[in-house]
Coordinates of C-alpha atoms and ligand atoms in Angstrom, one line a residue:
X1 CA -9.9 2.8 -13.9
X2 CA -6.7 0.4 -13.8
X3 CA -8.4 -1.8 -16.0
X4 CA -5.4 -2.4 -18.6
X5 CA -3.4 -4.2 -15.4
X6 CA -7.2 -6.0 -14.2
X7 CA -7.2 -7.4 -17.8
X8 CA -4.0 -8.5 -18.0
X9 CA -3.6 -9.9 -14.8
X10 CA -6.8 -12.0 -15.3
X11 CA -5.1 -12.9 -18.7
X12 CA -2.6 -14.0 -17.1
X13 CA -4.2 -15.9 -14.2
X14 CA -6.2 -17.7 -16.9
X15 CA -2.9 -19.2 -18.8
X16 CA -0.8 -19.3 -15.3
X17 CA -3.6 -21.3 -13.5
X18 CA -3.6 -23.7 -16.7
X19 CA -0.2 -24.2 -16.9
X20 CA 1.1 -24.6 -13.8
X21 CA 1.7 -27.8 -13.0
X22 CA 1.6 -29.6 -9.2
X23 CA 4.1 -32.2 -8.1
X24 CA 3.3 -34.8 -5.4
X25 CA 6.2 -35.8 -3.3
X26 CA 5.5 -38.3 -0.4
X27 CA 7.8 -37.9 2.5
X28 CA 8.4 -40.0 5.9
X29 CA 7.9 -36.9 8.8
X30 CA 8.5 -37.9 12.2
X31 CA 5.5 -36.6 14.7
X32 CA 4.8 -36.9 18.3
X33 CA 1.6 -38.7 19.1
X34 CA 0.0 -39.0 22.6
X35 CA -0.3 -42.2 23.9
X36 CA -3.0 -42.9 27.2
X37 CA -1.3 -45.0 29.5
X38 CA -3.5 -47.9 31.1
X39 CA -5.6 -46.4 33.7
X40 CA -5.1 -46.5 37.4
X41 CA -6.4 -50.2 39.0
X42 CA -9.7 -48.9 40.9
X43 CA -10.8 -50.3 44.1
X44 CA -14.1 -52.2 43.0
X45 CA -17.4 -50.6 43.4
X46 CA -19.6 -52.0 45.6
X47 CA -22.4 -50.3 46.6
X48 CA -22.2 -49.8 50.0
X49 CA -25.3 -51.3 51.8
X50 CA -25.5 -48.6 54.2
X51 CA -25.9 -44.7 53.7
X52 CA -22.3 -43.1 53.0
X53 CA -20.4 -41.1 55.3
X54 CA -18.6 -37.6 53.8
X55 CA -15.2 -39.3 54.1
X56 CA -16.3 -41.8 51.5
X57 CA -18.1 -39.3 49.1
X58 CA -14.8 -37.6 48.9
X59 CA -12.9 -40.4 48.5
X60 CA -15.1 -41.4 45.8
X61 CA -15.0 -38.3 44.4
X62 CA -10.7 -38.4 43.9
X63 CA -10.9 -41.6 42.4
X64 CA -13.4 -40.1 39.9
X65 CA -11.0 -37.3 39.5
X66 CA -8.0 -39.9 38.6
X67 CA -9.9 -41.6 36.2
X68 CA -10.7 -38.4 34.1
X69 CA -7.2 -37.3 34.1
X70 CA -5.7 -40.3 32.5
X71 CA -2.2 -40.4 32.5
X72 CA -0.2 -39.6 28.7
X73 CA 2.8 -40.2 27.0
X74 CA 4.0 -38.8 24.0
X75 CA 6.3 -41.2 21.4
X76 CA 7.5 -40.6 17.9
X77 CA 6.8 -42.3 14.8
X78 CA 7.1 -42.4 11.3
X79 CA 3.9 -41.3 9.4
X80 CA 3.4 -40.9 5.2
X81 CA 2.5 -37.7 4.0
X82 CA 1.6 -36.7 0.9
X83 CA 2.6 -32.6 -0.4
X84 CA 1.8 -30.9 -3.6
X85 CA 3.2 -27.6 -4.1
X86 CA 3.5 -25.6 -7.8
X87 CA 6.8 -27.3 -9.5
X88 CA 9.8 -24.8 -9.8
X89 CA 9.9 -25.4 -13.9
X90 CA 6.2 -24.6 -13.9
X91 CA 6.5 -21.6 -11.5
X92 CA 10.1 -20.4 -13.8
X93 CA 7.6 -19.8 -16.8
X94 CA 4.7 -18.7 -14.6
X95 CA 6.4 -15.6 -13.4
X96 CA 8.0 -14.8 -16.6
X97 CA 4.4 -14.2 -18.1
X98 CA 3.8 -12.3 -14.8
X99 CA 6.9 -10.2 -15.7
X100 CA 5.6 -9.3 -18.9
X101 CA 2.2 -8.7 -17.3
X102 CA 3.5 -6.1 -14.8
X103 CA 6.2 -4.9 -17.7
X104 CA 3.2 -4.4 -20.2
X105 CA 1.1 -2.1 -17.4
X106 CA 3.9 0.7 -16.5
X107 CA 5.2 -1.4 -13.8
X108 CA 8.7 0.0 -13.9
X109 CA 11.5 -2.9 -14.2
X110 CA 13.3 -3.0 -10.8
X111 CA 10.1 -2.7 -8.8
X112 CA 8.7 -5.7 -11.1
X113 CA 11.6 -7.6 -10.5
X114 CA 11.0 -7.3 -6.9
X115 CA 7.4 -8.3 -7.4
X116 CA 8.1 -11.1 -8.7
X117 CA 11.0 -12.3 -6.3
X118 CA 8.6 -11.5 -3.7
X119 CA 6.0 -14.1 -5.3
X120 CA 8.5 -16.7 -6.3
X121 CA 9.6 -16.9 -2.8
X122 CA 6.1 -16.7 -1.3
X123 CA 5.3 -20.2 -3.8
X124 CA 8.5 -21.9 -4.1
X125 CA 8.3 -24.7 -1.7
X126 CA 5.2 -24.0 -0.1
X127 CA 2.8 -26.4 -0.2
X128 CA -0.7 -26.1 -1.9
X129 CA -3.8 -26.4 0.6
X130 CA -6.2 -29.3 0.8
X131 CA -8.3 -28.4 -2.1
X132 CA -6.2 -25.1 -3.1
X133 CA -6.0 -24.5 -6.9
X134 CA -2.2 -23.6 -8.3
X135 CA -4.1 -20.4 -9.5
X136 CA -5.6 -19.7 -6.6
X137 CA -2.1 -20.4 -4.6
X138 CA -0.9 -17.5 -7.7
X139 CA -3.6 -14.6 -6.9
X140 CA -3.0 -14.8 -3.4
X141 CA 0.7 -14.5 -3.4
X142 CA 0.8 -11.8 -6.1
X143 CA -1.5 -10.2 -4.2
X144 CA 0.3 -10.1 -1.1
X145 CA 3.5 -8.7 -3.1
X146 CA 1.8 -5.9 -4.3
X147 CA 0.4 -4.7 -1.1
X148 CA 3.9 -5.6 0.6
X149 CA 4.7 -2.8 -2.6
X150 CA 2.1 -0.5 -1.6
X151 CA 2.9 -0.7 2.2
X152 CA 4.7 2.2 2.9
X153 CA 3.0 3.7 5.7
X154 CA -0.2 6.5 5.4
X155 CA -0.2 10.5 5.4
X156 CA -3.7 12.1 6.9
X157 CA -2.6 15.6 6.0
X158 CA -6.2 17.0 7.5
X159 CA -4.4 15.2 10.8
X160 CA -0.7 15.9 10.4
X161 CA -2.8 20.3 9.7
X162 CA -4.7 20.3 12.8
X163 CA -1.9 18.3 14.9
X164 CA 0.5 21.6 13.8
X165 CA -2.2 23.8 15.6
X166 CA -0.2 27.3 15.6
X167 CA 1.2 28.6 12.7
X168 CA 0.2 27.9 9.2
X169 CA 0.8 24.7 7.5
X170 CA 2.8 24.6 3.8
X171 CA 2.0 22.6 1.7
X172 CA 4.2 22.4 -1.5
X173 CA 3.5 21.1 -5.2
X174 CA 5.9 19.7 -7.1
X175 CA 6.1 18.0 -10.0
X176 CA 6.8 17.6 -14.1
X177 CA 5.8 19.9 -16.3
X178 CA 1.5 19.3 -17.0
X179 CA 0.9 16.6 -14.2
X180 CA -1.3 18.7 -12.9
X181 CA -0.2 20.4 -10.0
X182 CA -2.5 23.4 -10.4
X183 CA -5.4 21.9 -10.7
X184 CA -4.7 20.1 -7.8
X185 CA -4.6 22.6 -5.9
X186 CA -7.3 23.7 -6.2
X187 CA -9.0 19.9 -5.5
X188 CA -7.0 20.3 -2.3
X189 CA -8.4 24.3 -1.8
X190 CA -11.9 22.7 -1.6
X191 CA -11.1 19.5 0.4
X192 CA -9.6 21.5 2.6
X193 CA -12.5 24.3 2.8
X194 CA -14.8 21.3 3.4
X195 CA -13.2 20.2 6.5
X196 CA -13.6 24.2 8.1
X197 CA -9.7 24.5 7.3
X198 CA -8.6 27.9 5.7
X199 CA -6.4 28.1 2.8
X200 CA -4.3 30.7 0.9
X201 CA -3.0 30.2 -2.5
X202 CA 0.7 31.0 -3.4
X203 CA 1.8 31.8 -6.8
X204 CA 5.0 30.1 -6.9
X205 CA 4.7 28.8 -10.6
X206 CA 6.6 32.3 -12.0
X207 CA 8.6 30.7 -14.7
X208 CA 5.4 29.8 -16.9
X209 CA 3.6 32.0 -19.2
X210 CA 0.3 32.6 -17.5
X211 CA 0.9 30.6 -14.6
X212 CA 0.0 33.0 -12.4
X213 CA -3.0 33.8 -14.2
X214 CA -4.1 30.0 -13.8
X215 CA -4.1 29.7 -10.5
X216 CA -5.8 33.3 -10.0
X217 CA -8.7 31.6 -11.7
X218 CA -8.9 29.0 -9.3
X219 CA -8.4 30.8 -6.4
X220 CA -11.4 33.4 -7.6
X221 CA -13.6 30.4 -8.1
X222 CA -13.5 28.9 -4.9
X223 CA -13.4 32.4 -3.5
X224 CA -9.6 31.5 -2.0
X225 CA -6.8 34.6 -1.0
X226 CA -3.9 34.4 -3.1
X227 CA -0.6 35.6 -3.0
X228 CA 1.4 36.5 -6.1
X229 CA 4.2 38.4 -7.9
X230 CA 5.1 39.8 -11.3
X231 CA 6.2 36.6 -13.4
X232 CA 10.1 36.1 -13.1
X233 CA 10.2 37.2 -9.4
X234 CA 11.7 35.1 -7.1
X235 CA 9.3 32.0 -6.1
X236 CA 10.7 31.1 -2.6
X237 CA 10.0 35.0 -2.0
X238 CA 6.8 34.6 -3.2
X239 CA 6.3 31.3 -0.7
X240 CA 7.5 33.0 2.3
X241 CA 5.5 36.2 1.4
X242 CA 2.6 34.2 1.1
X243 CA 3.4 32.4 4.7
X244 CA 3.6 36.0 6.6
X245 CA 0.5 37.1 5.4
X246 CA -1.3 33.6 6.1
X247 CA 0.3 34.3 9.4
X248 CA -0.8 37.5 9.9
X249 CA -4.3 37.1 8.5
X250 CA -4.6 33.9 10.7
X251 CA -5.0 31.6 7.7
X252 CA -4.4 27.5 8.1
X253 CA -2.7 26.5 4.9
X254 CA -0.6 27.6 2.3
X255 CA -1.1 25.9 -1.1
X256 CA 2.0 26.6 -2.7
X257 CA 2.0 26.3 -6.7
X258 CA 5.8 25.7 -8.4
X259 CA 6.5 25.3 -12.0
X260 CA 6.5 22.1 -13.8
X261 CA 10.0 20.9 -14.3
X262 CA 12.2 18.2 -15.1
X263 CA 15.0 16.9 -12.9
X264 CA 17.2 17.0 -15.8
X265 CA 16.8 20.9 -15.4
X266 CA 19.4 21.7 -13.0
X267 CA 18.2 25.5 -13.3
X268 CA 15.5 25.4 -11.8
X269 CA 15.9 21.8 -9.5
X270 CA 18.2 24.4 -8.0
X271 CA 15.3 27.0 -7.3
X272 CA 12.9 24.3 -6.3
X273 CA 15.5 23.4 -3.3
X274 CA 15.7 27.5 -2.9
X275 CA 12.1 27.3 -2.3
X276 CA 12.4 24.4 0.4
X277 CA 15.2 25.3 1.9
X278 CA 13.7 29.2 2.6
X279 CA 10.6 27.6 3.5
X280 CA 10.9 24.6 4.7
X281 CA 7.2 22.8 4.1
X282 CA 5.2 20.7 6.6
X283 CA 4.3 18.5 3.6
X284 CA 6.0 18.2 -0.3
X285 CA 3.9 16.6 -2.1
X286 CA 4.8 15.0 -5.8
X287 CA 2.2 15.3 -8.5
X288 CA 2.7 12.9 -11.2
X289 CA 0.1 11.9 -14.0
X290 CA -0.4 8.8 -14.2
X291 CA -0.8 8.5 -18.0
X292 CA 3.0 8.9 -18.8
X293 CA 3.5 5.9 -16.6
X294 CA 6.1 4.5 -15.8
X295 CA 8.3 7.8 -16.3
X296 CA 6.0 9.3 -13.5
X297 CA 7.4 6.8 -11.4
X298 CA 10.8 7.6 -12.2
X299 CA 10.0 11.9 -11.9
X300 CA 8.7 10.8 -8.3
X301 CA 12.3 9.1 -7.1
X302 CA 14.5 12.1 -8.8
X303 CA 12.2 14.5 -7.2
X304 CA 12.1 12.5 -3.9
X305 CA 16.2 12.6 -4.2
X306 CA 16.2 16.3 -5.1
X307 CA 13.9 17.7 -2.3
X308 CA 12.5 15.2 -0.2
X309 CA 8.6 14.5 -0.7
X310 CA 6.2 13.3 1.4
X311 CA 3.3 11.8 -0.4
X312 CA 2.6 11.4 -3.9
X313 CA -0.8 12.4 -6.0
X314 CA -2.0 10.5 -9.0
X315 CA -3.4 12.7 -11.7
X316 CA -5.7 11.4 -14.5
X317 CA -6.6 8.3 -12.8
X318 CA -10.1 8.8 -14.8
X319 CA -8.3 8.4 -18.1
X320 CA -7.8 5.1 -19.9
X321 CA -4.6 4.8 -17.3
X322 CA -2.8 1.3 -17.2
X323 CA -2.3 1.4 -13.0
X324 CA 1.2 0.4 -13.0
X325 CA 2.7 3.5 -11.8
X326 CA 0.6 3.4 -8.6
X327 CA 2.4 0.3 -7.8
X328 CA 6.2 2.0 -9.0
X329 CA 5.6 5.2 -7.1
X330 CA 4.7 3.7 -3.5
X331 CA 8.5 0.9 -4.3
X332 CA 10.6 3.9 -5.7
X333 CA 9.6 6.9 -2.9
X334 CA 8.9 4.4 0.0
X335 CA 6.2 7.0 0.2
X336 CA 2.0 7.0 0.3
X337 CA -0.4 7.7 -2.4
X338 CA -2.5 10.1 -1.0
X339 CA -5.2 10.8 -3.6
X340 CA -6.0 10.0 -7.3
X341 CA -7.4 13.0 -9.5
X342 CA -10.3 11.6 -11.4
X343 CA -11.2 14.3 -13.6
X344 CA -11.1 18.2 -14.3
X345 CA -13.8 19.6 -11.7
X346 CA -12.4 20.7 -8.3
X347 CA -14.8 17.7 -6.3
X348 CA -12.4 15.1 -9.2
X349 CA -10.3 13.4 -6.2
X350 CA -10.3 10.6 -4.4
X351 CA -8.4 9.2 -1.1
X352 CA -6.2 6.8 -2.5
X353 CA -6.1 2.9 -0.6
X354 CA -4.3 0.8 -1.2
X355 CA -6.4 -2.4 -0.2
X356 CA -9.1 -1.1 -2.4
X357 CA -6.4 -0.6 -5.6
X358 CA -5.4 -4.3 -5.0
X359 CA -8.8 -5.7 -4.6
X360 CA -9.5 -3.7 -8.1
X361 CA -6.9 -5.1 -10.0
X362 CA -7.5 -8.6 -8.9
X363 CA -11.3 -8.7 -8.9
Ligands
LIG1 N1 -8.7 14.2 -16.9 C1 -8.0 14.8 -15.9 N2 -7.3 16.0 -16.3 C2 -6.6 16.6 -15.3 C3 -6.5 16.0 -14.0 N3 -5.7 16.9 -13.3 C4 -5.3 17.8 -14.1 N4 -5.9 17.7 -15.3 C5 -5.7 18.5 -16.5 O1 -4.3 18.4 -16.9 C6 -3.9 19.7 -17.5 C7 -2.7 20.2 -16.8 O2 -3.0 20.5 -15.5 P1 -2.3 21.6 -14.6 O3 -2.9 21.7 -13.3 O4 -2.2 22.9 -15.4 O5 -0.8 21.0 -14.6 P2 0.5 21.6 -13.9 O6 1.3 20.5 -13.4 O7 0.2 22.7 -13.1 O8 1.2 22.1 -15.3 P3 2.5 23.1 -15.4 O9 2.1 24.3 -14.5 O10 2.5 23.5 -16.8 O11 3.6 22.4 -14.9 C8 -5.1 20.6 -17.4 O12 -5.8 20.6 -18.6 C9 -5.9 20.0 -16.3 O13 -7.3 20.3 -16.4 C10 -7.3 14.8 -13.7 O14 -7.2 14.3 -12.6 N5 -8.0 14.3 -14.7
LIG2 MG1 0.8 24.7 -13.0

């Protein structure tokens, strides 16, 4: 998984930590030094000849005391210190193979940008540490720009669905057209189902050919109620349809299917806001597939724009998949990656973590 963006960041660690050359630059820096003062003149210590009195111990004793706290000042001088940080010609061509790098891997362009800006200013000026490599100094402030990227906060939806308590919770799929929303759902019907939480299936996807038919398969498998309509009726009727009876029947969550679209299709952008705006879901949730890369990134900001999502779900993260639209999704929505769909069975999904995703591309 990801291992187009591991090979070609390693690729590029290789020539960057080669290439990049270190300048020295002495400098004169003033610092404050402590300075003991001479110590107090003590009263010479004769041993008294005869057997001392408590007054003298104690006496004794302060004089002790005195001596251990000797008495400091602090002056300034001059001192000679040598610094080696990455030189800015060296980093200039260092991050412009890093730009191709991220370019090359789905990255989209603004959020590479950023990236690199991010690392530039993270190296520029900063010196190396005592024994640090220039390539080492690289990784770790790439690596800190990607998970400054991928910091955007976390979604626990089995929390956020037992924190709602009353009422069932909606959870809506949204998404282009193939990215695999369906099938998610059904990932999601048996997560859920594994966690004791009860789930009904809406048929919201009535624009398709056998849509409707899809997801009935699904729900049939994992032995899940559904709710659905003829095809053309109404989806944010079907939705709300399927929320009464989940109400009614006592039912936790509502898995509610929509059909793939694009956000160039103003038709039905305008029913998918019908359907939020008449239902109003705890959670949206974008599904993107991670194989059409970078314009998955650019599906999750229109959609995010259009609707509002939550949380986003990475589809096909088991195929040959290049990893740079984890990184684009997270900048562009300002919004989590939940889970990555790793195959075409329902147990295919895995929590999504960011630290793990970052240690994988950089291992
Ligand atoms: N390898 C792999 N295939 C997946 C994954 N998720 C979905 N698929 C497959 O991708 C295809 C499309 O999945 P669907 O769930 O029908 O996608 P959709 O978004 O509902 O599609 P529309 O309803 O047409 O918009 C199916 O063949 C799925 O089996 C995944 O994580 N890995
Ligand atoms: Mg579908």
């Amino acid at each position: 998984m990801f291992g187009n963006l591991k090979k070609k960041l390693k690729g590029f660690f290789d020539k960057a930590g080669k290439e990049a050359e270190t300048e020295e630059v002495e400098e004169e820096v003033l610092v404050e030094v402590e300075e003991e003062l001479e110590a107090p003149k003590l009263p010479s210590k004769k041993k008294p000849k005869t057997t001392k009195k408590t007054e003298e111990l104690e006496e004794e004793k302060k004089i002790e005391d005195s001596k251990a706290e000797k008495p400091k000042k602090k002056r300034s001088i001059f001192k000679k210190i040598t610094r080696r940080h990455i030189s800015e010609k060296s980093l200039d061509s260092i991050l412009w193979e890093l730009e191709l790098a991220l370019l090359e891997n789905d990255v989209a362009k603004e959020v590479t940008e950023s990236i690199t800006e991010d690392t530039r200013e993270r190296l520029l000026d900063a010196d190396l540490k005592k024994g640090e490599t220039a390539e080492k100094a690289i990784t770790s402030a790439l690596k800190a720009a990607i998970e400054n990227t991928l910091d955007v906060g976390d979604l626990d939806i089995i929390e956020k669905i037992r924190e709602k308590g009353e009422g069932p919770t909606l959870i809506l799929f949204v998404g282009f057209n193939g990215s695999g929303k369906t099938m998610t759902i059904g990932k999601f019907a048996q997560v859920l189902q594994n966690e004791g939480i009860s789930v009904l299936m809406a048929a919201g996807d009535t624009f398709r050919a056998a849509a409707i038919e899809q997801l009935d398969v699904h729900a049939k498998a994992l032995k899940v109620p559904i709710v659905k309509q003829q095809r053309g009726s109404d989806a944010a009727a079907v939705i709300y349809d399927a929320l009464e009876h989940a109400k009614a029947k006592g039912i936790d969550v509502v898995l509610g299917d929509t059909a793939g679209r694009s956000h160039a299709d103003l038709n039905l952008m305008d029913e998918l806001k019908k359907v939020v705006r008449v239902n109003n879901p705890d959670i949206t949730i974008f599904v993107g597939d991670s194989l059409t890369g970078n314009d998955a990134a650019e599906q999750a900001k229109s959609f995010n724009e259009a609707v509002g999502i939550d949380a986003s779900v990475l589809t096909k993260a088991d195929c040959d998949v290049k990893g740079g639209a984890c990184i684009s999704i997270s900048y562009m929505t300002e919004k989590p990656i939940i889970y990555l769909g790793t195959g075409q069975g329902y147990g295919d999904i895995e929590e999504f973590n960011p630290d793990w995703f970052v240690e994988k591309v950089f291992e």
